[in-house]
């Protein structure tokens, strides 16, 4: 019986460690199916999020340098947005992602609007799934610019 309880506690401990690695929290980094990275720098007590985004999706501009991110976290729900302008490149556009954390992944839908659009038909949309990434690796990428 003691062994069974010990095994259960060990399993519960391992499970919580695994989950802790995939929470929406400051210092976490997430990579989507296109290789882009979301880095969450801070989440205030009220849920205000700051961070950075490195776009690596083929077919888009503004690649490989960090862009500022702001957003909100509300429990498992998350929204974040990027204006595609930094000291390296300006793409005259904004993307907003909305989604939720589910089973350790951030599932989102996004919309990209180009400054100067005149019809909602010009808004490009899609879906991104973000998986936990190595925080260290992505932090150093952010610093390199
Ligand atoms: C632009 O080309 O106007 C700016 C870059 C847009 C990149 C988009 S945002 C949604 C999708 N997910 C990514 O990681 N990159 C593309």
Short mmCIF file of C-alpha atoms in Angstrom, two decimals, residues 26-130:
data_model
loop_
_atom_site.label_atom_id
_atom_site.label_comp_id
_atom_site.label_asym_id
_atom_site.label_seq_id
_atom_site.Cartn_x
_atom_site.Cartn_y
_atom_site.Cartn_z
CA UNK A 26 6.09 35.42 -17.52
CA UNK A 27 9.31 34.13 -19.02
CA UNK A 28 7.64 31.47 -21.13
CA UNK A 29 8.31 31.10 -24.85
CA UNK A 30 6.06 29.46 -27.42
CA UNK A 31 6.69 28.36 -30.99
CA UNK A 32 3.99 27.91 -33.61
CA UNK A 33 3.74 25.51 -36.56
CA UNK A 34 5.50 28.04 -38.82
CA UNK A 35 8.50 28.41 -36.52
CA UNK A 36 7.48 31.83 -35.16
CA UNK A 37 8.06 32.55 -31.47
CA UNK A 38 5.94 34.32 -28.87
CA UNK A 39 7.87 35.34 -25.78
CA UNK A 40 5.78 36.37 -22.75
CA UNK A 41 7.81 38.89 -20.80
CA UNK A 42 5.25 39.84 -18.14
CA UNK A 43 1.67 39.25 -17.03
CA UNK A 44 0.41 41.79 -14.49
CA UNK A 45 -1.95 40.79 -11.65
CA UNK A 46 -4.86 42.08 -13.75
CA UNK A 47 -3.73 40.00 -16.76
CA UNK A 48 -2.06 42.63 -18.90
CA UNK A 49 0.55 40.87 -21.05
CA UNK A 50 3.76 42.24 -22.56
CA UNK A 51 6.23 40.37 -24.69
CA UNK A 52 7.82 39.99 -28.08
CA UNK A 53 7.16 38.07 -31.28
CA UNK A 54 9.59 36.77 -33.86
CA UNK A 55 7.91 35.95 -37.15
CA UNK A 56 9.40 33.11 -39.15
CA UNK A 57 6.36 32.18 -41.23
CA UNK A 58 7.19 31.67 -44.90
CA UNK A 59 5.49 34.07 -47.28
CA UNK A 60 5.37 36.98 -44.82
CA UNK A 61 7.62 39.98 -44.33
CA UNK A 62 9.09 41.31 -41.07
CA UNK A 63 11.00 38.11 -40.31
CA UNK A 64 13.61 37.17 -37.71
CA UNK A 65 13.61 40.27 -35.52
CA UNK A 66 11.53 40.86 -32.38
CA UNK A 67 8.35 42.95 -32.45
CA UNK A 68 6.63 44.23 -29.30
CA UNK A 69 3.55 42.34 -28.13
CA UNK A 70 0.75 43.49 -25.82
CA UNK A 71 -2.30 41.54 -24.75
CA UNK A 72 -4.46 40.08 -22.03
CA UNK A 73 -4.57 36.80 -20.16
CA UNK A 74 -7.81 35.82 -18.45
CA UNK A 75 -7.45 32.37 -16.94
CA UNK A 76 -6.77 30.12 -19.91
CA UNK A 77 -7.96 32.73 -22.41
CA UNK A 78 -5.35 34.87 -24.16
CA UNK A 79 -5.25 37.63 -26.70
CA UNK A 80 -2.15 39.36 -28.01
CA UNK A 81 -1.28 41.73 -30.78
CA UNK A 82 1.77 42.93 -32.69
CA UNK A 83 2.36 46.04 -34.71
CA UNK A 84 4.81 45.04 -37.42
CA UNK A 85 7.18 47.95 -37.00
CA UNK A 86 10.51 47.91 -35.23
CA UNK A 87 13.90 49.54 -35.74
CA UNK A 88 14.77 47.01 -38.48
CA UNK A 89 11.70 46.86 -40.66
CA UNK A 90 8.18 48.22 -41.00
CA UNK A 91 5.50 46.11 -42.68
CA UNK A 92 2.64 48.59 -42.28
CA UNK A 93 0.41 45.97 -40.64
CA UNK A 94 -0.96 44.64 -37.35
CA UNK A 95 -1.85 41.09 -36.29
CA UNK A 96 -4.17 40.13 -33.42
CA UNK A 97 -4.35 36.57 -32.08
CA UNK A 98 -7.15 35.28 -29.85
CA UNK A 99 -7.17 31.88 -28.25
CA UNK A 100 -6.81 29.69 -25.22
CA UNK A 101 -4.42 27.37 -23.47
CA UNK A 102 -5.59 23.79 -23.83
CA UNK A 103 -3.58 20.67 -23.07
CA UNK A 104 -0.34 22.63 -22.90
CA UNK A 105 -0.74 24.38 -26.25
CA UNK A 106 -2.03 27.84 -27.14
CA UNK A 107 -4.66 27.45 -29.83
CA UNK A 108 -5.34 30.71 -31.65
CA UNK A 109 -7.04 32.31 -34.56
CA UNK A 110 -5.51 35.49 -35.95
CA UNK A 111 -6.35 38.39 -38.18
CA UNK A 112 -3.82 40.55 -40.01
CA UNK A 113 -4.78 44.00 -41.21
CA UNK A 114 -2.68 46.20 -43.48
CA UNK A 115 -2.69 49.93 -42.77
CA UNK A 116 -4.75 51.57 -45.51
CA UNK A 117 -7.22 48.73 -45.95
CA UNK A 118 -10.69 49.83 -46.99
CA UNK A 119 -12.68 46.59 -46.87
CA UNK A 120 -13.03 43.83 -44.26
CA UNK A 121 -12.38 41.44 -47.17
CA UNK A 122 -8.77 42.61 -47.09
CA UNK A 123 -8.29 41.27 -43.55
CA UNK A 124 -6.20 38.10 -43.77
CA UNK A 125 -6.98 35.39 -41.23
CA UNK A 126 -5.69 32.06 -40.08
CA UNK A 127 -4.94 29.80 -37.14
CA UNK A 128 -1.72 29.29 -35.18
CA UNK A 129 -0.95 26.64 -32.57
CA UNK A 130 1.86 27.44 -30.15
#
